[in-house]
PDB file of C-alpha atoms in Angstrom:
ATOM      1  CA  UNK A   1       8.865 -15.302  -0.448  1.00 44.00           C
ATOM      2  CA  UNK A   2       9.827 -11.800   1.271  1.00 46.00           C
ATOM      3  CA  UNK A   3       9.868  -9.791  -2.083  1.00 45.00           C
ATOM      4  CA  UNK A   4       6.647 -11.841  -3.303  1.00 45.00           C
ATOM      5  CA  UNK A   5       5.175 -10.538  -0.095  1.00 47.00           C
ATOM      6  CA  UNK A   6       6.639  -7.023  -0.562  1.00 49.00           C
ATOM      7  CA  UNK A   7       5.180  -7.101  -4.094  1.00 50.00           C
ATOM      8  CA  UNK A   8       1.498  -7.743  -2.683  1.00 52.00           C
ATOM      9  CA  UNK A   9       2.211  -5.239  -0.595  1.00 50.00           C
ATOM     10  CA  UNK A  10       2.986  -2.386  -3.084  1.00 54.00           C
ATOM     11  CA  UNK A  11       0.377  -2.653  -5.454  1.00 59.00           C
ATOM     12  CA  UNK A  12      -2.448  -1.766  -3.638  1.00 68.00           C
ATOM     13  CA  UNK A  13       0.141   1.471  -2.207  1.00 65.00           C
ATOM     14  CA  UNK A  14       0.673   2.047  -6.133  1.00 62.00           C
ATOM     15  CA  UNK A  15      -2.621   2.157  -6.793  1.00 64.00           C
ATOM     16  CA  UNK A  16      -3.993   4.092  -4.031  1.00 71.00           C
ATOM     17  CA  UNK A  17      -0.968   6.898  -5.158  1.00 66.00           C
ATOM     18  CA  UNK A  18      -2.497   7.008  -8.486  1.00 67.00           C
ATOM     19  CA  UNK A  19      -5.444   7.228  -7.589  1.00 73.00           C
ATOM     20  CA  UNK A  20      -4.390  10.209  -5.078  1.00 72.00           C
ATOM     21  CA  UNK A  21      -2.570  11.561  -7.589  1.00 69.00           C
ATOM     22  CA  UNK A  22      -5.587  11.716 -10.359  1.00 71.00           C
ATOM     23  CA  UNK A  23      -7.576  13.099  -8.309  1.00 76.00           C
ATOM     24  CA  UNK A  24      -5.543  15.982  -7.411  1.00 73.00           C
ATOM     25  CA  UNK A  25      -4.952  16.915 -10.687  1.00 72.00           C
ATOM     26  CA  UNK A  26      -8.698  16.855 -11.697  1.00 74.00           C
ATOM     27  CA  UNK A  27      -9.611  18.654  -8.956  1.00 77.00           C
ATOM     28  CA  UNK A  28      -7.051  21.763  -9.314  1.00 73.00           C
ATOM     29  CA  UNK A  29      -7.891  21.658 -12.998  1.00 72.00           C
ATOM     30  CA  UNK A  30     -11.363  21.656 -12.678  1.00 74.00           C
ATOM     31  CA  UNK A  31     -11.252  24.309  -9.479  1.00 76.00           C
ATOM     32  CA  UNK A  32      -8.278  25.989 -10.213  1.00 77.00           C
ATOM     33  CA  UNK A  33      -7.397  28.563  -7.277  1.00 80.00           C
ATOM     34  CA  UNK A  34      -7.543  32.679  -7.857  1.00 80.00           C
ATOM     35  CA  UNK A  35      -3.969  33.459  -9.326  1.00 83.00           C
ATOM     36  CA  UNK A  36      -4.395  37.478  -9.859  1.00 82.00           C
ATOM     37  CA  UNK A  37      -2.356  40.370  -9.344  1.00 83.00           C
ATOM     38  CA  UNK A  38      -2.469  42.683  -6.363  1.00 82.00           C
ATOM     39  CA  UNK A  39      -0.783  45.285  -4.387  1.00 86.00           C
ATOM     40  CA  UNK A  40       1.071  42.830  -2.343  1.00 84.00           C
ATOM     41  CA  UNK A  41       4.159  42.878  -4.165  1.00 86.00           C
ATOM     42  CA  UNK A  42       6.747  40.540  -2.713  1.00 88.00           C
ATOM     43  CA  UNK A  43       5.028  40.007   0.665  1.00 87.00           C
ATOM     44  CA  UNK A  44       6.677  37.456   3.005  1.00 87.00           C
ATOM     45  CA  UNK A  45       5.306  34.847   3.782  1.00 90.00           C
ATOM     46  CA  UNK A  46       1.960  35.229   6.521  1.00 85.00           C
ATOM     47  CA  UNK A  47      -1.173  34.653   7.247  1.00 81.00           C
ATOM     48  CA  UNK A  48      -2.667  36.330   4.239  1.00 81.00           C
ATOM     49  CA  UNK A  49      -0.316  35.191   2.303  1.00 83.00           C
ATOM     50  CA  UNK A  50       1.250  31.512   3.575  1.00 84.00           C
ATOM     51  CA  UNK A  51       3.804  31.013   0.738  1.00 88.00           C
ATOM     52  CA  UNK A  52       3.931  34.933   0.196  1.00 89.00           C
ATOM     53  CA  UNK A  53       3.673  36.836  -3.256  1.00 91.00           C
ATOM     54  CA  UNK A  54       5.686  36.934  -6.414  1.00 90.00           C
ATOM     55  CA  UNK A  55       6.826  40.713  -7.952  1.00 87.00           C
ATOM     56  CA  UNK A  56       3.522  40.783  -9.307  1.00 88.00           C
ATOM     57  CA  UNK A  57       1.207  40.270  -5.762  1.00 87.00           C
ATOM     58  CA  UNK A  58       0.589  36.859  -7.261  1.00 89.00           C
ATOM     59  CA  UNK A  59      -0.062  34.703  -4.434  1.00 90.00           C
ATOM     60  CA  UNK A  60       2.862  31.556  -4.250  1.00 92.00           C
ATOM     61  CA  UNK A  61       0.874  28.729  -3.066  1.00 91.00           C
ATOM     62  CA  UNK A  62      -2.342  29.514  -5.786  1.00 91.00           C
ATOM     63  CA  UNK A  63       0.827  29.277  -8.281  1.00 91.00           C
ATOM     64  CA  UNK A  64       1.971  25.957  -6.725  1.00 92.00           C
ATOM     65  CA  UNK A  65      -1.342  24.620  -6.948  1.00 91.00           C
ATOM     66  CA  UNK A  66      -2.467  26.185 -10.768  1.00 91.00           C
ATOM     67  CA  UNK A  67       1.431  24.708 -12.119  1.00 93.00           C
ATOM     68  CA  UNK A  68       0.820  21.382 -10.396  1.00 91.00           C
ATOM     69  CA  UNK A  69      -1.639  19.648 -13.018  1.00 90.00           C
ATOM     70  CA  UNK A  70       0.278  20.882 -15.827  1.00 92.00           C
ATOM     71  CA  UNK A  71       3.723  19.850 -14.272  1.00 93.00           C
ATOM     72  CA  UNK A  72       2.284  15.999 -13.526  1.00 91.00           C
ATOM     73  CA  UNK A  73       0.334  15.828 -16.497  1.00 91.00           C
ATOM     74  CA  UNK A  74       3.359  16.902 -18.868  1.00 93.00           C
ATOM     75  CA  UNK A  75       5.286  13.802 -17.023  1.00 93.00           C
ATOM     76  CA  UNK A  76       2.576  11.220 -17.019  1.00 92.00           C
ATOM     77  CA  UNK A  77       1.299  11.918 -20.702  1.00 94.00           C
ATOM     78  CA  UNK A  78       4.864  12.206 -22.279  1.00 95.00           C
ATOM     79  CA  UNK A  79       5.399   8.702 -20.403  1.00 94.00           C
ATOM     80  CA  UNK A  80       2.686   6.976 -21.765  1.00 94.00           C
ATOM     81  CA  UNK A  81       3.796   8.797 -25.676  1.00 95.00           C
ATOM     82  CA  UNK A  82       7.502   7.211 -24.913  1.00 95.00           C
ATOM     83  CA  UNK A  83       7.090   4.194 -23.839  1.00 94.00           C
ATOM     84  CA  UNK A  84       4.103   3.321 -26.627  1.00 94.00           C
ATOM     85  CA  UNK A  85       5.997   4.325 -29.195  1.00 93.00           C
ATOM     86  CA  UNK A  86       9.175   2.509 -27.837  1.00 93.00           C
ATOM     87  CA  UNK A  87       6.970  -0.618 -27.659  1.00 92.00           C
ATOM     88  CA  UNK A  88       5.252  -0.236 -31.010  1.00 90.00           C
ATOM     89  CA  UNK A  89       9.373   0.167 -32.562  1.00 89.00           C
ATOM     90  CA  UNK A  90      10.391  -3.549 -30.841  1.00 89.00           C
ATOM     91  CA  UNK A  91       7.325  -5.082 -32.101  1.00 88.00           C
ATOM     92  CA  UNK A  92       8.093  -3.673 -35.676  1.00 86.00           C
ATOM     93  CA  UNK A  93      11.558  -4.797 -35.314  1.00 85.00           C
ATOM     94  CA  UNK A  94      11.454  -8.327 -34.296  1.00 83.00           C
ATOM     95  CA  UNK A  95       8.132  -9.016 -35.952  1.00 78.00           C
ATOM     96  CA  UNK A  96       7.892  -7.114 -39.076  1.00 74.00           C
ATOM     97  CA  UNK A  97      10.670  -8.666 -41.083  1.00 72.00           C
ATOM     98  CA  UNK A  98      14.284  -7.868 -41.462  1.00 76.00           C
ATOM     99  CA  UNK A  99      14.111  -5.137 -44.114  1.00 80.00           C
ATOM    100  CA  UNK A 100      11.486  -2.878 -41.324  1.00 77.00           C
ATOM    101  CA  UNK A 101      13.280  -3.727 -38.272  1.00 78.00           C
ATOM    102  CA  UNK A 102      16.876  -2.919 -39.948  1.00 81.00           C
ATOM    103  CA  UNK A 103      15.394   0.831 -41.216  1.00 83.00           C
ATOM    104  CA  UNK A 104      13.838   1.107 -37.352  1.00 82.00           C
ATOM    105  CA  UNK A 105      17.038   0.130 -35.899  1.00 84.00           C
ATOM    106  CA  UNK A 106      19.228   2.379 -38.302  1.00 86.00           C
ATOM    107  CA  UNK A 107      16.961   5.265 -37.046  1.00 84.00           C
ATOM    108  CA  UNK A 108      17.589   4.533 -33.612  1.00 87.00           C
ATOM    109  CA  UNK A 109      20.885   4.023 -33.676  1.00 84.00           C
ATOM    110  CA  UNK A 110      20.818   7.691 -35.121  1.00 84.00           C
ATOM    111  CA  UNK A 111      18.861   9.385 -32.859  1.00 82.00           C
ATOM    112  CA  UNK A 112      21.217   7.829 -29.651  1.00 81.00           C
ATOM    113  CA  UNK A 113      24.047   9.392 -31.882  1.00 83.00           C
ATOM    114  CA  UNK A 114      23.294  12.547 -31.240  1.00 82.00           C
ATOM    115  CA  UNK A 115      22.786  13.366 -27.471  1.00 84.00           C
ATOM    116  CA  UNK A 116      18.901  13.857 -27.493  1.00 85.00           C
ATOM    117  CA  UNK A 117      19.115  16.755 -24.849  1.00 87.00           C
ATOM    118  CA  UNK A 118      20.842  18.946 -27.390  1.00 88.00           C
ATOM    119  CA  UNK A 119      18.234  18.061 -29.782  1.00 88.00           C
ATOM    120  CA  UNK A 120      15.428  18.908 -27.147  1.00 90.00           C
ATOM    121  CA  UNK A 121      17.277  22.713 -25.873  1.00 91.00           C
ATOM    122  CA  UNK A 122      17.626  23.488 -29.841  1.00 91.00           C
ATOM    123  CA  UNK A 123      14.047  22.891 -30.185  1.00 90.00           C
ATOM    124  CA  UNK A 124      12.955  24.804 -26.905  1.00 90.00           C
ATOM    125  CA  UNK A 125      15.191  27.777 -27.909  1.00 89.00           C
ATOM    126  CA  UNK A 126      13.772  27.984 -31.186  1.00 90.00           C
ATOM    127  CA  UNK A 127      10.115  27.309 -30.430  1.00 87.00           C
ATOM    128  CA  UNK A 128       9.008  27.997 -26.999  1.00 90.00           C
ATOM    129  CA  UNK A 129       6.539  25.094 -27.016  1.00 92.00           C
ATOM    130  CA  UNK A 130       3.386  24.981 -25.349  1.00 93.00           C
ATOM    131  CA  UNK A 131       1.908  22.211 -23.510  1.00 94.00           C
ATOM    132  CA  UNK A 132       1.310  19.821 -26.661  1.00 95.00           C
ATOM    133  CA  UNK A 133       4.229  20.808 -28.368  1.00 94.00           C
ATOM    134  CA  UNK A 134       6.680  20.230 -25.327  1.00 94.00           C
ATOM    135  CA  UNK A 135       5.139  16.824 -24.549  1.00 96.00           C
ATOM    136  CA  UNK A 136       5.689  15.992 -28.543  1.00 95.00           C
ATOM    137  CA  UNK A 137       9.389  17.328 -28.336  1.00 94.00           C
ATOM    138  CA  UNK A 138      10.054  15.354 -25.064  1.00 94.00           C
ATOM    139  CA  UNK A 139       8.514  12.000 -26.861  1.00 94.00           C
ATOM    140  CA  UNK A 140      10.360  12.207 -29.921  1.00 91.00           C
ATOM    141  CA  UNK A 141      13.307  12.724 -27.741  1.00 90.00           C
ATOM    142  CA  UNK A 142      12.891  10.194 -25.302  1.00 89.00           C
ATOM    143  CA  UNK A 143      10.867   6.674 -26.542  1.00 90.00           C
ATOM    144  CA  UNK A 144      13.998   5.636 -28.394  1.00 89.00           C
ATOM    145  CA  UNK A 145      15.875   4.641 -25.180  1.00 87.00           C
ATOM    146  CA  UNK A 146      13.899   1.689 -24.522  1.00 89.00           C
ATOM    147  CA  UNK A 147      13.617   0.254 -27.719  1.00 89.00           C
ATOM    148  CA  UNK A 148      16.779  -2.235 -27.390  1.00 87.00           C
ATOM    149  CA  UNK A 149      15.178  -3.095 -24.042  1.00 89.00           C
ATOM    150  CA  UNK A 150      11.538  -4.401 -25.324  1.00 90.00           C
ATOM    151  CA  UNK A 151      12.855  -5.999 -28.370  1.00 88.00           C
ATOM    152  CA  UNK A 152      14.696  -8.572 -25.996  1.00 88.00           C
ATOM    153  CA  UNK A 153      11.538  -9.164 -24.223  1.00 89.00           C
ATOM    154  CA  UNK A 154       9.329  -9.427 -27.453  1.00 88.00           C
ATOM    155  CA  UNK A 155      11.478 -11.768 -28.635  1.00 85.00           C
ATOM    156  CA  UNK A 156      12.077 -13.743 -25.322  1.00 87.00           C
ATOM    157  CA  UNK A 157       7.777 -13.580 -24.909  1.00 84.00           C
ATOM    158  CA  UNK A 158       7.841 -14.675 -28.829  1.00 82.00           C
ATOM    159  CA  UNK A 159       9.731 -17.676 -28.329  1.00 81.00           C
ATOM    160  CA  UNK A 160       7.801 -19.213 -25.222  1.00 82.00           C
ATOM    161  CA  UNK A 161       6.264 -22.596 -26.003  1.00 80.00           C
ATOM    162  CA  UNK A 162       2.880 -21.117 -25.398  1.00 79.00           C
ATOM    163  CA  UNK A 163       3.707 -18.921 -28.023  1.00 79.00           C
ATOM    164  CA  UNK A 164       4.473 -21.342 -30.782  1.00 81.00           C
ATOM    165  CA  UNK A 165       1.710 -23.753 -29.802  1.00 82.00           C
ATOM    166  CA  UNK A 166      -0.418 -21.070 -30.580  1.00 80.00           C
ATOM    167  CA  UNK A 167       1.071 -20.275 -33.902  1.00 78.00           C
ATOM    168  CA  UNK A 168       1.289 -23.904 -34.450  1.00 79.00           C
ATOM    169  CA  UNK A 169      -2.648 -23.739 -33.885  1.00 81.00           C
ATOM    170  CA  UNK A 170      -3.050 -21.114 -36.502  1.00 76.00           C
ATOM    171  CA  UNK A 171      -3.141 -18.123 -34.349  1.00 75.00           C
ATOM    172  CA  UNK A 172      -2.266 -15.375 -36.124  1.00 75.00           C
ATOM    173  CA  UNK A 173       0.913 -12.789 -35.691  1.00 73.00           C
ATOM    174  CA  UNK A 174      -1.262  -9.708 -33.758  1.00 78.00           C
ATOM    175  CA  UNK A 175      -3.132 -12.793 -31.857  1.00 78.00           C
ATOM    176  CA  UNK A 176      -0.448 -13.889 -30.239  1.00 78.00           C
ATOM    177  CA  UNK A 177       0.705 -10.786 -29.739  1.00 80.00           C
ATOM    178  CA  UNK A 178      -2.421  -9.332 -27.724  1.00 79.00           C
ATOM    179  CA  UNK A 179      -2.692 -12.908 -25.949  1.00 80.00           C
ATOM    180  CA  UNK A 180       0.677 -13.925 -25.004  1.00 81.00           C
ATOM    181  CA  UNK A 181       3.466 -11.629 -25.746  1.00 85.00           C
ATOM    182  CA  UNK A 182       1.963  -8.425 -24.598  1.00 85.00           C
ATOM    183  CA  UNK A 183       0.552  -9.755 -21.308  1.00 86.00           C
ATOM    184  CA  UNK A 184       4.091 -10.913 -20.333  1.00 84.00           C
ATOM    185  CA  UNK A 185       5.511  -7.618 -20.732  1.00 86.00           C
ATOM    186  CA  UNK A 186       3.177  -5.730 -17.631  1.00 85.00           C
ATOM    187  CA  UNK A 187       5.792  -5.443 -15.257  1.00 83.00           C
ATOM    188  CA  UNK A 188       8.506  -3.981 -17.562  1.00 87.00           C
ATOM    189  CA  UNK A 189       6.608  -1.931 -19.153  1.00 90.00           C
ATOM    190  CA  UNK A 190       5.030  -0.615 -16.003  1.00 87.00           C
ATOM    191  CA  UNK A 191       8.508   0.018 -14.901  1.00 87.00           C
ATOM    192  CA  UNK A 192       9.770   1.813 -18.270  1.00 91.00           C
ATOM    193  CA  UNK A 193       6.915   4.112 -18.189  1.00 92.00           C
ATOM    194  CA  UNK A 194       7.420   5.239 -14.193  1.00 89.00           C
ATOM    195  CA  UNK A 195      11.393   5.941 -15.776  1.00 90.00           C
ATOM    196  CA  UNK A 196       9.888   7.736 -18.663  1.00 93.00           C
ATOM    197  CA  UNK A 197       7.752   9.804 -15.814  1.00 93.00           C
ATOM    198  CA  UNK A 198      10.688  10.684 -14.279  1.00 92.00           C
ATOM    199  CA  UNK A 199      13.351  11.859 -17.052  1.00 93.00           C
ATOM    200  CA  UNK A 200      10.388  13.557 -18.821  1.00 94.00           C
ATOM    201  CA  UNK A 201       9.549  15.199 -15.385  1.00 93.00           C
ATOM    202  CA  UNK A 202      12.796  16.500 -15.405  1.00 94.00           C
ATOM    203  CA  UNK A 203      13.742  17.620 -18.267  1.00 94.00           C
ATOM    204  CA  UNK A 204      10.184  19.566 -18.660  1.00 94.00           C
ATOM    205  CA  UNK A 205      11.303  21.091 -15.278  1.00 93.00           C
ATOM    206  CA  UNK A 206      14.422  22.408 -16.833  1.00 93.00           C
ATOM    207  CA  UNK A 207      13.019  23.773 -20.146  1.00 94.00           C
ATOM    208  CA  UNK A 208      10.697  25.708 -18.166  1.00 93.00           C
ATOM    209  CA  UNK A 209      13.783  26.780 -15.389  1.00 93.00           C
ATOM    210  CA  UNK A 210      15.726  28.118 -18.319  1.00 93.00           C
ATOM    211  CA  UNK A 211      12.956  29.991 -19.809  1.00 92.00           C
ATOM    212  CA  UNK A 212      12.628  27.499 -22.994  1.00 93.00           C
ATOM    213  CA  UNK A 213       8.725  27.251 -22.774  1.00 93.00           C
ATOM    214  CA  UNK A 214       5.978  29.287 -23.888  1.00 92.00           C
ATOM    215  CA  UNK A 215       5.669  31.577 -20.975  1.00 89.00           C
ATOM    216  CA  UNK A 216       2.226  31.421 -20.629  1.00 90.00           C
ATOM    217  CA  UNK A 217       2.611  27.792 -19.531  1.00 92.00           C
ATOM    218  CA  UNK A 218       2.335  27.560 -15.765  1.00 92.00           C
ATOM    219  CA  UNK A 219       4.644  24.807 -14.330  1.00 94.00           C
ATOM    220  CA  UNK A 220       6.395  24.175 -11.048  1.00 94.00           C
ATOM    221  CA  UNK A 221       9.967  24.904 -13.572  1.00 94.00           C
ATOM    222  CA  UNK A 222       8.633  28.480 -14.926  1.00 94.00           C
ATOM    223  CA  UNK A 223       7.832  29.322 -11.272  1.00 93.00           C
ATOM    224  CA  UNK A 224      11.293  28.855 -10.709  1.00 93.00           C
ATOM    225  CA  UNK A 225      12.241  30.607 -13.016  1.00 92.00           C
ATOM    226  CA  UNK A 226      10.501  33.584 -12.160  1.00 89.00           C
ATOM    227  CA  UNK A 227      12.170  33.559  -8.795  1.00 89.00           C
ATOM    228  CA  UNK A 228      16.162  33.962 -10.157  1.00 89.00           C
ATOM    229  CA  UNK A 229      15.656  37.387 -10.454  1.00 88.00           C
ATOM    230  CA  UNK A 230      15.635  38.047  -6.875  1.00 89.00           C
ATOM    231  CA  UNK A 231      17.925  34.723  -6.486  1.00 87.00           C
ATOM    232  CA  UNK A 232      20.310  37.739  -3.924  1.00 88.00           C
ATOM    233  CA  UNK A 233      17.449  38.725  -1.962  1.00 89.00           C
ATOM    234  CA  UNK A 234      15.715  37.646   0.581  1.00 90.00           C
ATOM    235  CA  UNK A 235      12.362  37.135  -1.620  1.00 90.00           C
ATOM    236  CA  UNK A 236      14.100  33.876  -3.231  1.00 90.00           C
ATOM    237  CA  UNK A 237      13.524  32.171   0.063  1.00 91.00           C
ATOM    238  CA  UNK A 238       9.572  31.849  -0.895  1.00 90.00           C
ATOM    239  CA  UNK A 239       9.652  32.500  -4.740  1.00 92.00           C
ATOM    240  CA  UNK A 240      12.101  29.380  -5.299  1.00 92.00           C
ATOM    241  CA  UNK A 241      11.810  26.803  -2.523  1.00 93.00           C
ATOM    242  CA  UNK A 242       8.454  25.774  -2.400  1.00 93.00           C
ATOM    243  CA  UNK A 243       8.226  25.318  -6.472  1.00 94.00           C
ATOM    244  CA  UNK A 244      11.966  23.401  -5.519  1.00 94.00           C
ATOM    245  CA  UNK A 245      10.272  21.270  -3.091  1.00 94.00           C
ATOM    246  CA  UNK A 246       7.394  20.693  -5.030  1.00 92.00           C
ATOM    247  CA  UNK A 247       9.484  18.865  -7.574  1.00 93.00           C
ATOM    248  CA  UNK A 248      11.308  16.900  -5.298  1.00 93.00           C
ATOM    249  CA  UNK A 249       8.358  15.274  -3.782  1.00 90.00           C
ATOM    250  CA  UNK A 250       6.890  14.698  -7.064  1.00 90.00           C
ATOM    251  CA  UNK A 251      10.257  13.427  -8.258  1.00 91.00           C
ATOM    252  CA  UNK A 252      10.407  11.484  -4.886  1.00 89.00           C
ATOM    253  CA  UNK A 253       7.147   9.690  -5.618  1.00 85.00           C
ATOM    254  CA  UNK A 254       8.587   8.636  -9.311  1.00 86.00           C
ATOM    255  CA  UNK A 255      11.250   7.241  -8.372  1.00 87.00           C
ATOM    256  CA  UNK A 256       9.764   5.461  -5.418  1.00 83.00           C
ATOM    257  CA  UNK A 257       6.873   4.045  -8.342  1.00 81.00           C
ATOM    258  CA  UNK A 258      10.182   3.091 -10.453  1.00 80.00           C
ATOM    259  CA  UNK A 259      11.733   1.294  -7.390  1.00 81.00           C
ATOM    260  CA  UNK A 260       8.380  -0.779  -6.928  1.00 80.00           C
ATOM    261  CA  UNK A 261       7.680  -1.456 -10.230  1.00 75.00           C
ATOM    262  CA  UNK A 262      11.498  -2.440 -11.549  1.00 73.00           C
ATOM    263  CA  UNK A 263      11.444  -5.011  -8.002  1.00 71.00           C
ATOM    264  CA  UNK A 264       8.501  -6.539  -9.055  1.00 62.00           C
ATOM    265  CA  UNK A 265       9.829  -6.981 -13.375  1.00 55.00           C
ATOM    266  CA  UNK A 266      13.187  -8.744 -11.286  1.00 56.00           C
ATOM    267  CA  UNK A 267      10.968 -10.608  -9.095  1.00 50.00           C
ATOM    268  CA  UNK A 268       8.426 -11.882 -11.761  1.00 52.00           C
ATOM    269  CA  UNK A 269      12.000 -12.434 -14.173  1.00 51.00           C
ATOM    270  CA  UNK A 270      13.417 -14.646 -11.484  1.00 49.00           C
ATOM    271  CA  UNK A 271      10.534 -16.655 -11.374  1.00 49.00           C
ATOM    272  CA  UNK A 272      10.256 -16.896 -15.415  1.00 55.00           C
TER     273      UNK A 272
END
């Protein structure tokens, strides 16, 4: 009864985050903040200035706030690319007939082969992708993870009685899918695509750290790492912790989502 209760209580706190969160991002994109050069070359922190000034005269927190729809967006669309395309590979596999599913497992168990990080920094290094191209590199380099996972729970959803009174009806194959194996797969997949968030979150914030990404794509990372140059002097104290911090909280609030959302798949399991 507690984590039913807990449950009731998260979803509206999910939603109202997402909510927060989409708004936000619409907002700075629509009324992005003044990011030009100046004089003020590596100011301190003040009241002109609150977050201070890159090497440039850039101002910090106009940086923060112009990098902060790209950074989310990067996470939240490569999420959405992931876990689709993860879902889209269990339904081939365990509905599709042996000969598919074999070829789309063979391919998988390739890709998890070779480590898919060393796959993504050979790609940055070479290409220096821009916004679509990075979230295309991070899919292809992250929805295979998950596959395994959903093809247990299309087949556990495909062999509920509902399921095969339905067939038994003459429902057909994407019928049953849309009506009854689908709709039993909300919670998990809720919670695979707040982990998805999360590792593609990260790893976008380390491409653009090491310099991987086009440079003219602003994100909380590429702030970053436009601060290590003056990582020995006393500028690195504005240039790289509020960028830093932005991250965590935004990391903070995906793993907090994942939290909520894996609770409620155990819950909702428990009770299956």
């Amino acid at each position: 009864m507690k984590a039913v209760a807990n449950r009731r209580v998260a979803r509206p706190w999910i939603a109202a985050s997402l909510v927060g969160v989409g708004a936000s991002i619409l907002l700075l994109t629509l009324f992005p903040p003044a990011y030009v050069t100046s004089q003020n070359v590596l100011h301190a922190p003040g009241s002109e200035h609150l977050l201070g000034t890159n090497d440039i005269g850039q101002s910090v927190m106009a940086g923060l706030a112009r990098a902060a729809p790209t950074t989310i967006a990067l996470s939240l669309i490569t999420g959405i690319g992931a876990t689709f395309l993860a879902l889209v590979a269990a339904v081939v596999v365990t509905l599709a007939g042996r000969v598919a599913g074999a070829a789309v497992l063979r391919v998988i168990d390739l890709l998890q082969v070779i480590p898919s990080i060393l796959i993504l920094l050979l790609v940055a290094s070479w290409y220096q992708p821009g916004f679509i191209g990075l979230v295309i590199v991070l899919v292809l380099t992250t929805w295979h993870d998950d596959v395994r996972v959903l093809r247990a729970l299309v087949e556990r959803e495909s062999t509920r009685d509902s399921t095969r009174l339905a067939r038994q009806m003459g429902a057909g194959p994407f019928w049953c899918l849309r009506h009854h194996v689908l709709p039993g797969l909300r919670s998990a997949l809720a919670a695979l695509y707040a982990q998805n968030c999360l590792q593609a979150g990260m790893r976008a914030a380390g491409l653009g750290f090491l310099g991987l990404t086009d440079p003219r794509l602003l994100t909380w990372g590429t702030l970053m790492n436009d601060g290590l140059e003056y990582l020995h002097s006393p500028a690195a104290i504005w240039l790289l912790l509020p960028p830093l911090i932005a991250l965590t909280g935004f990391f903070g609030v995906l793993i907090a989502l994942s939290e909520i959302t894996s609770s409620e798949y155990r819950v909702r399991g428990n009770h299956d």
